[in-house]
Short mmCIF file of C-alpha atoms and ligand atoms in Angstrom, two decimals:
data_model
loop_
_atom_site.label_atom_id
_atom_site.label_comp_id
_atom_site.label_asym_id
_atom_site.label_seq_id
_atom_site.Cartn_x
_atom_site.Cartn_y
_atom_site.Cartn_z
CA UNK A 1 112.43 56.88 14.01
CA UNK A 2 115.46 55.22 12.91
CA UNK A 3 118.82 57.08 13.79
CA UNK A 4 120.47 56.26 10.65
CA UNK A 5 117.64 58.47 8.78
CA UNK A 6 117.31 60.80 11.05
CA UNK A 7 118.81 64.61 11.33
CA UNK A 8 120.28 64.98 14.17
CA UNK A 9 123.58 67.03 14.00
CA UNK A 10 124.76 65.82 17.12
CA UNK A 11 128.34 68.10 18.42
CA UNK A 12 130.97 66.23 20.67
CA UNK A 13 132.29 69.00 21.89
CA UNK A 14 130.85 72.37 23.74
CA UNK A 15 130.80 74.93 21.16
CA UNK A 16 132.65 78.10 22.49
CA UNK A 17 129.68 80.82 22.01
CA UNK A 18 127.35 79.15 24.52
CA UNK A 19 127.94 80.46 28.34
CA UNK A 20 125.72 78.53 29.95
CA UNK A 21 124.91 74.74 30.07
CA UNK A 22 121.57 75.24 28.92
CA UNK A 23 122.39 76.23 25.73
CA UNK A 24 125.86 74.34 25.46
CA UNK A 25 123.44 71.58 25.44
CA UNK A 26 120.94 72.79 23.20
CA UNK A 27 123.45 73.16 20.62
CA UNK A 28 125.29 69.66 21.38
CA UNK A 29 122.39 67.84 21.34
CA UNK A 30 121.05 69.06 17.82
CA UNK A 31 118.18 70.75 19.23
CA UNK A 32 118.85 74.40 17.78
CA UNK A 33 121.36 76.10 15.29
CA UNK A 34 121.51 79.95 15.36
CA UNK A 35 120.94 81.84 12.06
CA UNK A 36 121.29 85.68 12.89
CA UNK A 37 122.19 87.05 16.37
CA UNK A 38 119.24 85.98 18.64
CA UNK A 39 117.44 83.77 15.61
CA UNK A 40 116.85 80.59 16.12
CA UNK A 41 115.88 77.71 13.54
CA UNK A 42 114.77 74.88 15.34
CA UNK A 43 116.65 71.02 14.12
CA UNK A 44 114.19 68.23 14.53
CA UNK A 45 114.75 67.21 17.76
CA UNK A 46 114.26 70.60 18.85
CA UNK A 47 110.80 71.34 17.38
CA UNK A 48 109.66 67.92 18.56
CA UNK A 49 110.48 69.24 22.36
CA UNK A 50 108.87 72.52 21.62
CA UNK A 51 105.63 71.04 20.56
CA UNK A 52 104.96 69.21 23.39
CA UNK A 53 106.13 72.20 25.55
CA UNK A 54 103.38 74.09 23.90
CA UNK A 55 100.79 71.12 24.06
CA UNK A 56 101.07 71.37 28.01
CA UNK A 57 100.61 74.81 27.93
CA UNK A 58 97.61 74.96 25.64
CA UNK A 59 95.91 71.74 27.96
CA UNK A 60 96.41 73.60 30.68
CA UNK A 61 95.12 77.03 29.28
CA UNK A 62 92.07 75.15 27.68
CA UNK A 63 91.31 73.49 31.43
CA UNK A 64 91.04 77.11 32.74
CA UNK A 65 88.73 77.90 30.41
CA UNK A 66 90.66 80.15 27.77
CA UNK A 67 90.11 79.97 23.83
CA UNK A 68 92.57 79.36 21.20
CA UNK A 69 92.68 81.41 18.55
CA UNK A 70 95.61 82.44 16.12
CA UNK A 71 96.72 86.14 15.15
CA UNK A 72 99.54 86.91 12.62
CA UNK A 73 103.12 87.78 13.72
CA UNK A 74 102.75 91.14 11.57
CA UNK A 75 100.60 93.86 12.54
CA UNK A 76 100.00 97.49 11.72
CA UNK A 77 101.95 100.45 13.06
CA UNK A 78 98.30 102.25 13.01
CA UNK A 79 96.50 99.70 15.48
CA UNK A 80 99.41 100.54 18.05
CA UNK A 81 98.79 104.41 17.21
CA UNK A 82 95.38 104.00 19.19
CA UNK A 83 96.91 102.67 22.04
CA UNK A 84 99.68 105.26 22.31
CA UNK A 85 102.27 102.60 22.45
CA UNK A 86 103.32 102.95 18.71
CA UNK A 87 106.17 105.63 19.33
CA UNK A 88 106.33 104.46 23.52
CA UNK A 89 107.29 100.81 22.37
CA UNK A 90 111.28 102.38 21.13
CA UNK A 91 113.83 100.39 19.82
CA UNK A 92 112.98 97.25 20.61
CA UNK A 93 109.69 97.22 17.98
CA UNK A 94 111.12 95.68 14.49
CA UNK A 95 109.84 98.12 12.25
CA UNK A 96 108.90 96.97 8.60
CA UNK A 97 107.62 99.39 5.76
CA UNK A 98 105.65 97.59 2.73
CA UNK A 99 106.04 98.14 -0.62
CA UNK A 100 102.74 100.53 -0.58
CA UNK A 101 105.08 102.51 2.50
CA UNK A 102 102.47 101.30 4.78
CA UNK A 103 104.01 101.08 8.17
CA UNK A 104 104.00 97.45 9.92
CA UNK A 105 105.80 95.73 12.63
CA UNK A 106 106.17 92.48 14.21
CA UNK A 107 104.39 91.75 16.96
CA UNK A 108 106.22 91.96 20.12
CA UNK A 109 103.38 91.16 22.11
CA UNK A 110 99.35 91.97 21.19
CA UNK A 111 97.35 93.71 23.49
CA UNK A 112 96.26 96.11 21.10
CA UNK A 113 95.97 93.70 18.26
CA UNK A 114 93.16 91.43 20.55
CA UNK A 115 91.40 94.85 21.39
CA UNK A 116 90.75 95.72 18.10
CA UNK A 117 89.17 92.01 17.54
CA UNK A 118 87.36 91.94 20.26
CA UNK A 119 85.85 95.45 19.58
CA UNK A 120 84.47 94.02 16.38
CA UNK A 121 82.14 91.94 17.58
CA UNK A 122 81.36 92.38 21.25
CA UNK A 123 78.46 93.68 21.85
CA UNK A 124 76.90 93.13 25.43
CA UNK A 125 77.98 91.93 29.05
CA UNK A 126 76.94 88.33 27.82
CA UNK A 127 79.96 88.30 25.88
CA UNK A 128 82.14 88.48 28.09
CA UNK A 129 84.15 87.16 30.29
CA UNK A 130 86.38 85.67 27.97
CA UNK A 131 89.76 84.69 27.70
CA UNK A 132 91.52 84.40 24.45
CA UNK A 133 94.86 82.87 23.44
CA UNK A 134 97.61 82.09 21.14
CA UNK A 135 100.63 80.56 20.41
CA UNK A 136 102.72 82.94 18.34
CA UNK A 137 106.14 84.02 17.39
CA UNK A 138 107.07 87.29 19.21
CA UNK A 139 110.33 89.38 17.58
CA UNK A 140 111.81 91.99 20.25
CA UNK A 141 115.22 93.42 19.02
CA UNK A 142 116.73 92.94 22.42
CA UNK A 143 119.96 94.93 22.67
CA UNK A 144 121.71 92.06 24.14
CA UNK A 145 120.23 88.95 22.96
CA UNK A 146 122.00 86.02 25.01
CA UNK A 147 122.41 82.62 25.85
CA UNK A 148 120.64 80.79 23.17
CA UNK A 149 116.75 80.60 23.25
CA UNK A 150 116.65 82.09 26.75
CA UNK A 151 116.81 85.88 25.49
CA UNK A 152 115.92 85.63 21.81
CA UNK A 153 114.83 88.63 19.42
CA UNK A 154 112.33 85.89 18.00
CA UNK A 155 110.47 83.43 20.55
CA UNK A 156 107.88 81.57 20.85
CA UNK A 157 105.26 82.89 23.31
CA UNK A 158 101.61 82.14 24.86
CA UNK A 159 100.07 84.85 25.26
CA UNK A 160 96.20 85.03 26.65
CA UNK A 161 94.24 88.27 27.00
CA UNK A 162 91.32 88.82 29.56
CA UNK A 163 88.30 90.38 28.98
CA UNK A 164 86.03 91.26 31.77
CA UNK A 165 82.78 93.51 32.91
CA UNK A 166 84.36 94.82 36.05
CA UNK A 167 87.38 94.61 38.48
CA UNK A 168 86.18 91.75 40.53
CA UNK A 169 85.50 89.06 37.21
CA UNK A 170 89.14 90.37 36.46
CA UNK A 171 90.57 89.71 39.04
CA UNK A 172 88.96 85.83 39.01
CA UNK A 173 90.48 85.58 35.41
CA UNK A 174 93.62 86.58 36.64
CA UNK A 175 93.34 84.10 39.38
CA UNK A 176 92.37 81.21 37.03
CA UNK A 177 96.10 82.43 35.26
CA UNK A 178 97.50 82.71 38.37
CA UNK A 179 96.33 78.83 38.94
CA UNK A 180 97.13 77.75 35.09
CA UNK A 181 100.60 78.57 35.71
CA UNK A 182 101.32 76.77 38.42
CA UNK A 183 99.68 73.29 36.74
CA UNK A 184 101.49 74.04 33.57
CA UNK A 185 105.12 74.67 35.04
CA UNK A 186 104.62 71.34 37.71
CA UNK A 187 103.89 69.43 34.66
CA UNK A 188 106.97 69.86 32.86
CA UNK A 189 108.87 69.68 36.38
CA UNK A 190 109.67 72.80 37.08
CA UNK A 191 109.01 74.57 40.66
CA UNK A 192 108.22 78.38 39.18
CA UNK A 193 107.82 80.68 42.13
CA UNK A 194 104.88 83.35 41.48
CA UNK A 195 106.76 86.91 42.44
CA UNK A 196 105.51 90.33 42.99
CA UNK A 197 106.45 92.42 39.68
CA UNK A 198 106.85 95.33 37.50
CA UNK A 199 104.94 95.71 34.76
CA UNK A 200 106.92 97.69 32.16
CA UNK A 201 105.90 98.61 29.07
CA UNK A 202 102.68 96.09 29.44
CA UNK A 203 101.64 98.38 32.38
CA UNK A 204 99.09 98.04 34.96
CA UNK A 205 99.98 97.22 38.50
CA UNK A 206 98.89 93.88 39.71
CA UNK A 207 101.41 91.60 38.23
CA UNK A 208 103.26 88.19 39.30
CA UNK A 209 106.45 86.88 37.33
CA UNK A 210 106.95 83.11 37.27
CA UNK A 211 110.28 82.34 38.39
CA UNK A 212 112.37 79.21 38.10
CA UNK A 213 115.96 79.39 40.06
CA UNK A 214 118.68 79.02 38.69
CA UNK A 215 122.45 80.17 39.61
CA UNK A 216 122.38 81.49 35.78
CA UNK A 217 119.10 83.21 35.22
CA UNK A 218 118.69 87.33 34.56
CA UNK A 219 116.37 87.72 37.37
CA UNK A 220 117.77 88.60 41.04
CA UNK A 221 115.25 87.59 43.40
CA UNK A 222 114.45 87.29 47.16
CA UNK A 223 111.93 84.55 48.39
CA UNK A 224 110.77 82.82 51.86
CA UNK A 225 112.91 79.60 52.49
CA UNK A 226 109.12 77.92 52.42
CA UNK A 227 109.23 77.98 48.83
CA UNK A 228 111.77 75.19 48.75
CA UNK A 229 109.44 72.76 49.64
CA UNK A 230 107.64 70.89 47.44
CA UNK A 231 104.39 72.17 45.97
CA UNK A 232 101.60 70.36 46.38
CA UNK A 233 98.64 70.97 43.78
CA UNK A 234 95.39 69.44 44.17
CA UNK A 235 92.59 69.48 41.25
CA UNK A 236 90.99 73.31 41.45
CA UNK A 237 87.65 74.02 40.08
CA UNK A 238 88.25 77.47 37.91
CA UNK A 239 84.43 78.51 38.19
CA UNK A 240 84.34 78.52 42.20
CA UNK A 241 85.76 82.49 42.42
CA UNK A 242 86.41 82.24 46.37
CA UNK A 243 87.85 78.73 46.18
CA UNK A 244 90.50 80.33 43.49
CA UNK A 245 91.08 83.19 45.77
CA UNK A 246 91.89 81.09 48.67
CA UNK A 247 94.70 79.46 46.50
CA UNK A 248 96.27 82.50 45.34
CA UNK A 249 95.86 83.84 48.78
CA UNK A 250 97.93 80.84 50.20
CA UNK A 251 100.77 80.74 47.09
CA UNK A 252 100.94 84.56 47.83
CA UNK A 253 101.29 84.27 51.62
CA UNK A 254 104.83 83.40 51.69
CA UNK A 255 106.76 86.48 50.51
CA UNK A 256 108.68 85.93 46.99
CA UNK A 257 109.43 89.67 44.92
CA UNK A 258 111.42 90.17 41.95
CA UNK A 259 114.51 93.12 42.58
CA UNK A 260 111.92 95.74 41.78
CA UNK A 261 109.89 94.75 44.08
CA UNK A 262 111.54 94.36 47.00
CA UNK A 263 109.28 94.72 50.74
CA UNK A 264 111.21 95.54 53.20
CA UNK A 265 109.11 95.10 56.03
CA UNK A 266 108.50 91.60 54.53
CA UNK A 267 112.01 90.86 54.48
CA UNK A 268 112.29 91.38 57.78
CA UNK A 269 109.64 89.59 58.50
CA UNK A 270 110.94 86.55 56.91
CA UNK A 271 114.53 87.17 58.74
CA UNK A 272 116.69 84.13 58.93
CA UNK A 273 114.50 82.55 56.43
CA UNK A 274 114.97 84.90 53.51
CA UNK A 275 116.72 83.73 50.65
CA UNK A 276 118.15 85.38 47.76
CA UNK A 277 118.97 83.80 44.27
CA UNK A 278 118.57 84.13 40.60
CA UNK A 279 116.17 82.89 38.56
CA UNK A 280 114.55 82.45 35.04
CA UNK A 281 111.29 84.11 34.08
CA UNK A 282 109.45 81.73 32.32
CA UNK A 283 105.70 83.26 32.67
CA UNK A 284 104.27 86.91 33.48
CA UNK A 285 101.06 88.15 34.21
CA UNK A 286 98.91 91.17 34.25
CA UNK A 287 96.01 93.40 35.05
CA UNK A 288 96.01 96.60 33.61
CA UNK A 289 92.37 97.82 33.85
CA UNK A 290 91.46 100.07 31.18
CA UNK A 291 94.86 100.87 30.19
CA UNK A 292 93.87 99.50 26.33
CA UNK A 293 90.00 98.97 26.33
CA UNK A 294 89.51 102.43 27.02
CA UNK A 295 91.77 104.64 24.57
CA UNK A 296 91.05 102.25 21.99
CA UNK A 297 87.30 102.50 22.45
CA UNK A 298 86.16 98.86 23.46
CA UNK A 299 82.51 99.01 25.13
CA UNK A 300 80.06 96.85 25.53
CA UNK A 301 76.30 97.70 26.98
CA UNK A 302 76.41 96.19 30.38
CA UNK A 303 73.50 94.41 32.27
CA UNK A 304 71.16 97.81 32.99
CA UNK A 305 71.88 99.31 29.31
CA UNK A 306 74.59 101.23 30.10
CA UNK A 307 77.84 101.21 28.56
CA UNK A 308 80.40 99.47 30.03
CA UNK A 309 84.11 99.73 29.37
CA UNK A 310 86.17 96.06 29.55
CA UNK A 311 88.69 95.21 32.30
CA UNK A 312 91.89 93.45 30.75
CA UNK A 313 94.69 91.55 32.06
CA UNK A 314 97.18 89.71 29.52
CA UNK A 315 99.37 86.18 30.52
CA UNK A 316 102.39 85.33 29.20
CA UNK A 317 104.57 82.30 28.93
CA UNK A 318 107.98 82.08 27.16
CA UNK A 319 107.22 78.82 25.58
CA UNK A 320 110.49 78.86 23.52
CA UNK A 321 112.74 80.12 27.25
CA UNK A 322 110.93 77.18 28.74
CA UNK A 323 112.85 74.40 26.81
CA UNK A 324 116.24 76.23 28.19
CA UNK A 325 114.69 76.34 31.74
CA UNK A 326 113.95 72.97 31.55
CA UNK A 327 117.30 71.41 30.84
CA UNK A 328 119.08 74.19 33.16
CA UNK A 329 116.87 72.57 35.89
CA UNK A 330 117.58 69.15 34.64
CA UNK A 331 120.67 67.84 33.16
CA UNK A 332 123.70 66.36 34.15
CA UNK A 333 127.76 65.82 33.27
CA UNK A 334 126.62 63.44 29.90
CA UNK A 335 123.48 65.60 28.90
CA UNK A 336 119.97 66.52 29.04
CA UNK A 337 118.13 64.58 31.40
CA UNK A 338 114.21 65.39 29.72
CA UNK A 339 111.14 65.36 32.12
CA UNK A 340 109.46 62.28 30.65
CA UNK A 341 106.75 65.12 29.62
CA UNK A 342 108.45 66.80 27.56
CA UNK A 343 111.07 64.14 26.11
CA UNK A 344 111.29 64.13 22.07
CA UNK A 345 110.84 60.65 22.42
CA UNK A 346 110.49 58.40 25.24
CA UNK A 347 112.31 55.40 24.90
CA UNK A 348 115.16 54.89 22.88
CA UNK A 349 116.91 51.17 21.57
CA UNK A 350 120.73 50.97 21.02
CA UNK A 351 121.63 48.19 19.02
CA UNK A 352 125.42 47.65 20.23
CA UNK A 353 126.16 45.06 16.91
CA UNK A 354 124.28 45.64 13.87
CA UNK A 355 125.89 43.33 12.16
CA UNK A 356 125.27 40.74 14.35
CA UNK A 357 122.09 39.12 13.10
CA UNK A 358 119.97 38.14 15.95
CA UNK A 359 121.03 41.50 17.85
CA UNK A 360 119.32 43.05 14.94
CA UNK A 361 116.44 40.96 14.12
CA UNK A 362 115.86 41.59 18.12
CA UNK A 363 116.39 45.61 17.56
CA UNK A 364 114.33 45.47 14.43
CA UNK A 365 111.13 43.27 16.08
CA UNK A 366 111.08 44.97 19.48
CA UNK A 367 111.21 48.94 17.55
CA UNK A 368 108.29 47.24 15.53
CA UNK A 369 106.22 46.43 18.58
CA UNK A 370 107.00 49.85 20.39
CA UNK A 371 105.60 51.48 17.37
CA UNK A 372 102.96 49.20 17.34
CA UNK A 373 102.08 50.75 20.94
CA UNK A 374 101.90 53.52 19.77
CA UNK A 375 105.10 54.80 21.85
CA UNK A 376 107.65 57.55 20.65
CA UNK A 377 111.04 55.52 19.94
CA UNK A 378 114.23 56.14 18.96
CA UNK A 379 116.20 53.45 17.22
CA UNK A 380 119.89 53.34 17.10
CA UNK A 381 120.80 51.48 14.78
CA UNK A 382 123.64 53.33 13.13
CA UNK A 383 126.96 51.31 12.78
CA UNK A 384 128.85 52.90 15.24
CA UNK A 385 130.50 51.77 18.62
CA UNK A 386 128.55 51.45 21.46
CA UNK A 387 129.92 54.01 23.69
CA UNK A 388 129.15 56.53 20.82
CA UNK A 389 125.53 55.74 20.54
CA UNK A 390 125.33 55.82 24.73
CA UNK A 391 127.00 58.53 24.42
CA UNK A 392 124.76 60.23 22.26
CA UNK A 393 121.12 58.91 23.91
CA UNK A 394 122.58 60.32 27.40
CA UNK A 395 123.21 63.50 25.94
CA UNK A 396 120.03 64.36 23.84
CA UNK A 397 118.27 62.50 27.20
CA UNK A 398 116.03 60.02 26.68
CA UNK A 399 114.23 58.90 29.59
CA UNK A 400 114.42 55.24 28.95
CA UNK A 401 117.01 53.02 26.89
CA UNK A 402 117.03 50.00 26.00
CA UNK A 403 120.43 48.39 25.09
CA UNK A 404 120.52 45.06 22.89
CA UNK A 405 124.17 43.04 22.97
CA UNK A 406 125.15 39.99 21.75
CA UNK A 407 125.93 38.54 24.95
CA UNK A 408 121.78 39.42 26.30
CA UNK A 409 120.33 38.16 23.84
CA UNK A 410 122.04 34.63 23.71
CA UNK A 411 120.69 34.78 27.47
CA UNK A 412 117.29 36.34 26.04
CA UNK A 413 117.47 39.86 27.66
CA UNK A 414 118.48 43.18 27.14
CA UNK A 415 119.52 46.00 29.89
CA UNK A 416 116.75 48.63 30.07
CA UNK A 417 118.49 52.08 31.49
CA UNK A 418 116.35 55.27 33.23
CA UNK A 419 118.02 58.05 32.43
CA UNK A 420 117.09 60.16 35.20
CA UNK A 421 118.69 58.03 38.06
CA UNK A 422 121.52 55.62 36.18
CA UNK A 423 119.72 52.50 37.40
CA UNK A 424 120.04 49.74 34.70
CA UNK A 425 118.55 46.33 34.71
CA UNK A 426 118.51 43.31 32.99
CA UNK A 427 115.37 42.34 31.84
CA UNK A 428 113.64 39.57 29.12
CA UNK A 429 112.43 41.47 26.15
CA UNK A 430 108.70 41.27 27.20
CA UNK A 431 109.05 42.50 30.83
CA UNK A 432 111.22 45.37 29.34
CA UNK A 433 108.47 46.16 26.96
CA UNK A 434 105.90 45.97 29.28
CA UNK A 435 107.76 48.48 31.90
CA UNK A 436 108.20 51.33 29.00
CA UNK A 437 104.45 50.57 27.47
CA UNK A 438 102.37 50.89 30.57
N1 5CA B 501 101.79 90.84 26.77
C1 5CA B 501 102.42 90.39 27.98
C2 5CA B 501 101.77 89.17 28.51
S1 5CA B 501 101.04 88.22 27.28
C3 5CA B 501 103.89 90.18 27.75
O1 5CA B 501 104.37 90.37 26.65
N2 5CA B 501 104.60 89.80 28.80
S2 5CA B 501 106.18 89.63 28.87
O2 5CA B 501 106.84 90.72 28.24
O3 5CA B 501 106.51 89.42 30.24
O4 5CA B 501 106.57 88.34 28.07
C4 5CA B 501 105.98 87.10 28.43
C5 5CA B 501 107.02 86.01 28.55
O5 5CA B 501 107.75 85.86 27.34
C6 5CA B 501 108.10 86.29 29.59
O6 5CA B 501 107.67 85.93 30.88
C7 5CA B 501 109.24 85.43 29.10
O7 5CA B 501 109.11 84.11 29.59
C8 5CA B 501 109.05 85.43 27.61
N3 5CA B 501 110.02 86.33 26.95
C9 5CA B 501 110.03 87.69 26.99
N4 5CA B 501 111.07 88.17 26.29
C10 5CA B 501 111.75 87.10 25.80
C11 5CA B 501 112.91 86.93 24.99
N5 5CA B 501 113.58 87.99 24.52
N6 5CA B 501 113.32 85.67 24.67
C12 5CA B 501 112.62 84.60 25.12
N7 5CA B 501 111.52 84.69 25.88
C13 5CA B 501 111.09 85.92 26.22
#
């Protein structure tokens, strides 16, 4: 994509509703623009991050064996009537009447809304287990809504519901989430610490949170100092039940609890290791049993002919929180500094003379070839100074950038720059070509 037709509302300086840097730099870097307290249109560059956010997710879901599916944002106040949560839910449920005074809502979340699917056409134990998913935007009128995208009222969420014939196969379902999660988070860089939970309105009570630290998230939580070493995650096989249960047993060893959940005896245990931070909750799961299968009438005829009432666990992911997790994890003084991941594009070119002929011819042939590779590339070729346009790649954080001067290309190379670590080296035009390819 060329610059110079591109949208990307770009700010110089930090706008003075954003508190923290993760959505200072959201809004800098043309990535979001708010358009009611806690809404959240997302600008090009944005959506572009938020897609391949969501890709990782779904790979990873798909891997552990779950099934996509799609439900609509707005549901009926009656389907939550079965589950008792229609009046529980409170002021946080957006509540919408149609013009026939039917009562609807949007979806903050859709336990009951999967039930009622599944019901429909499940018949026997060789339906299940299953694990179904979707991508969907979630609306919870949040009485504070704050810093940007990490507390909306509407965000993007995962969420994947479990269906099971007893507590055992739920529990393996749960441990295949339990597993997901931790591929999913590693892949987009992130170290997300599985903690001991409450389970709120959701209910239930086996339930991890996913927790990234950071000095500004809404979470106050207490961990084992052995968390701060790196994770190491080999392939898992999701079928082999005991295999998974020997993971979660190990991630699970070292103690890690949200404030809720604080053990003493634990803490004590851990002594001079214990830590104590803040974090962000980027992912949540759940068992709850029967809590929904049963008052909403979900059987199935089990293995011997008799009828069988569904275990459930849901798993959530704040797919939209993630891309502010992500850049408060990674950035620095100039900008975002993307996880090559989850970069809206990987490399980008700054052309520092564009009206310089063979700088551009250059520009122009070697954004050609990229795109030729098939490679995601930004082209700069607006005619503006050249500390503006560095300016600008550092800050919406493109992982590699290639700069094209005069003064190179008269010697025949250009300076190829990795964002992540500063490091800058001149290079011919092939060899820099062949470093961002392969
Ligand atoms: N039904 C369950 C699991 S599918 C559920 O709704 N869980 S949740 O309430 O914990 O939400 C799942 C994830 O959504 C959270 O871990 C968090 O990452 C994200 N999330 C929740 N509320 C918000 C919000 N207001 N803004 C942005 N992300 C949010």
């Amino acid at each position: 994509m060329r610059l110079s037709r591109h949208f990307l509302p770009v700010l110089k300086e930090s706008p003075s509703d954003a508190q923290i840097v993760s959505h200072k730099l959201m809004l800098r870097a043309g990535l979001v623009r708010q358009t009611a307290a806690g809404i959240y249109a997302w600008l090009p560059l944005g959506q572009r991050v938020l897609q391949k956010i969501a890709q990782i997710v779904r790979e990873e879901q798909d891997r552990a064996g779950a099934i996509e599916l799609l439900m609509p944002t707005l549901q009926s106040a009656d389907l939550w009537r079965e589950s008792g949560r229609y009046d529980a839910y409170g002021p946080e449920m957006l509540r919408i009447t149609d013009r026939h005074d039917r009562e609807m809502l949007y979806g903050p979340t859709n336990e009951e809304m999967i039930t009622s699917i599944f019901r429909d056409s499940a018949r026997s134990y060789r339906d299940l287990p299953r694990t179904l998913y979707h991508i969907q935007w979630k609306f919870r009128d949040e009485v504070r809504p704050r810093f940007g995208v990490m507390r909306g009222r509407e965000f993007l969420m995962k969420d994947a519901y479990s269906f099971d014939l007893d507590e055992a196969g739920a529990r393996h379902s749960y441990n295949r989430m339990f597993v997901a999660y931790l591929n999913t988070f590693a892949r987009m860089g992130l170290r997300a610490i599985p903690m001991q939970a409450d389970t709120g309105p959701i209910g239930g009570d086996l339930s991890h949170e996913f927790i990234v630290l950071a000095p500004t998230g809404e979470s106050d939580v207490f961990y084992h100092s052995n968390w701060e070493k790196p994770a190491e995650l080999s392939s898992v096989d999701f079928d082999d039940v005991s295999g998974l249960q020997t993971i979660v047993s190990g991630y699970t060893a070292d103690y890690a609890a949200t404030d809720e959940k604080r053990d003493e005896a634990r803490e004590a245990e851990a002594g001079a290791d214990l830590r104590q931070s803040r974090g962000v909750e980027v992912g949540h799961i759940f068992y709850f049993g029967e809590k929904y299968s049963k008052p909403m009438n979900l059987r199935v005829q089990g293995p011997d002919g008799s009828e069988v009432i569904p275990h459930m666990g849901s798993y959530g992911i704040g797919v939209s929180r993630l891309m502010g997790a992500i850049i408060e994890a990674s950035h620095d003084d100039n900008g975002i500094i993307w996880p090559d991941a989850v970069a809206p594009y990987k490399v980008g070119i700054i052309n520092m003379r564009v009206d310089d002929e063979a700088c551009t011819a250059a520009a122009d042939d070697l954004y050609a070839r990229l795109q030729k590779a098939g490679v995601e590339v930004l082209y700069d070729d607006r005619d503006e100074r050249g500390g503006a346009k560095f300016a600008t790649m550092d800050l919406i954080g493109i992982p590699w950038q290639i700069v094209i001067g005069p003064k190179g290309i008269a010697r025949g190379v250009v300076e190829l720059k990795r964002r992540s670590t500063g490091e800058k080296v001149e290079l011919s035009i092939e060899d820099a070509l062949a470093k961002v390819v392969g």
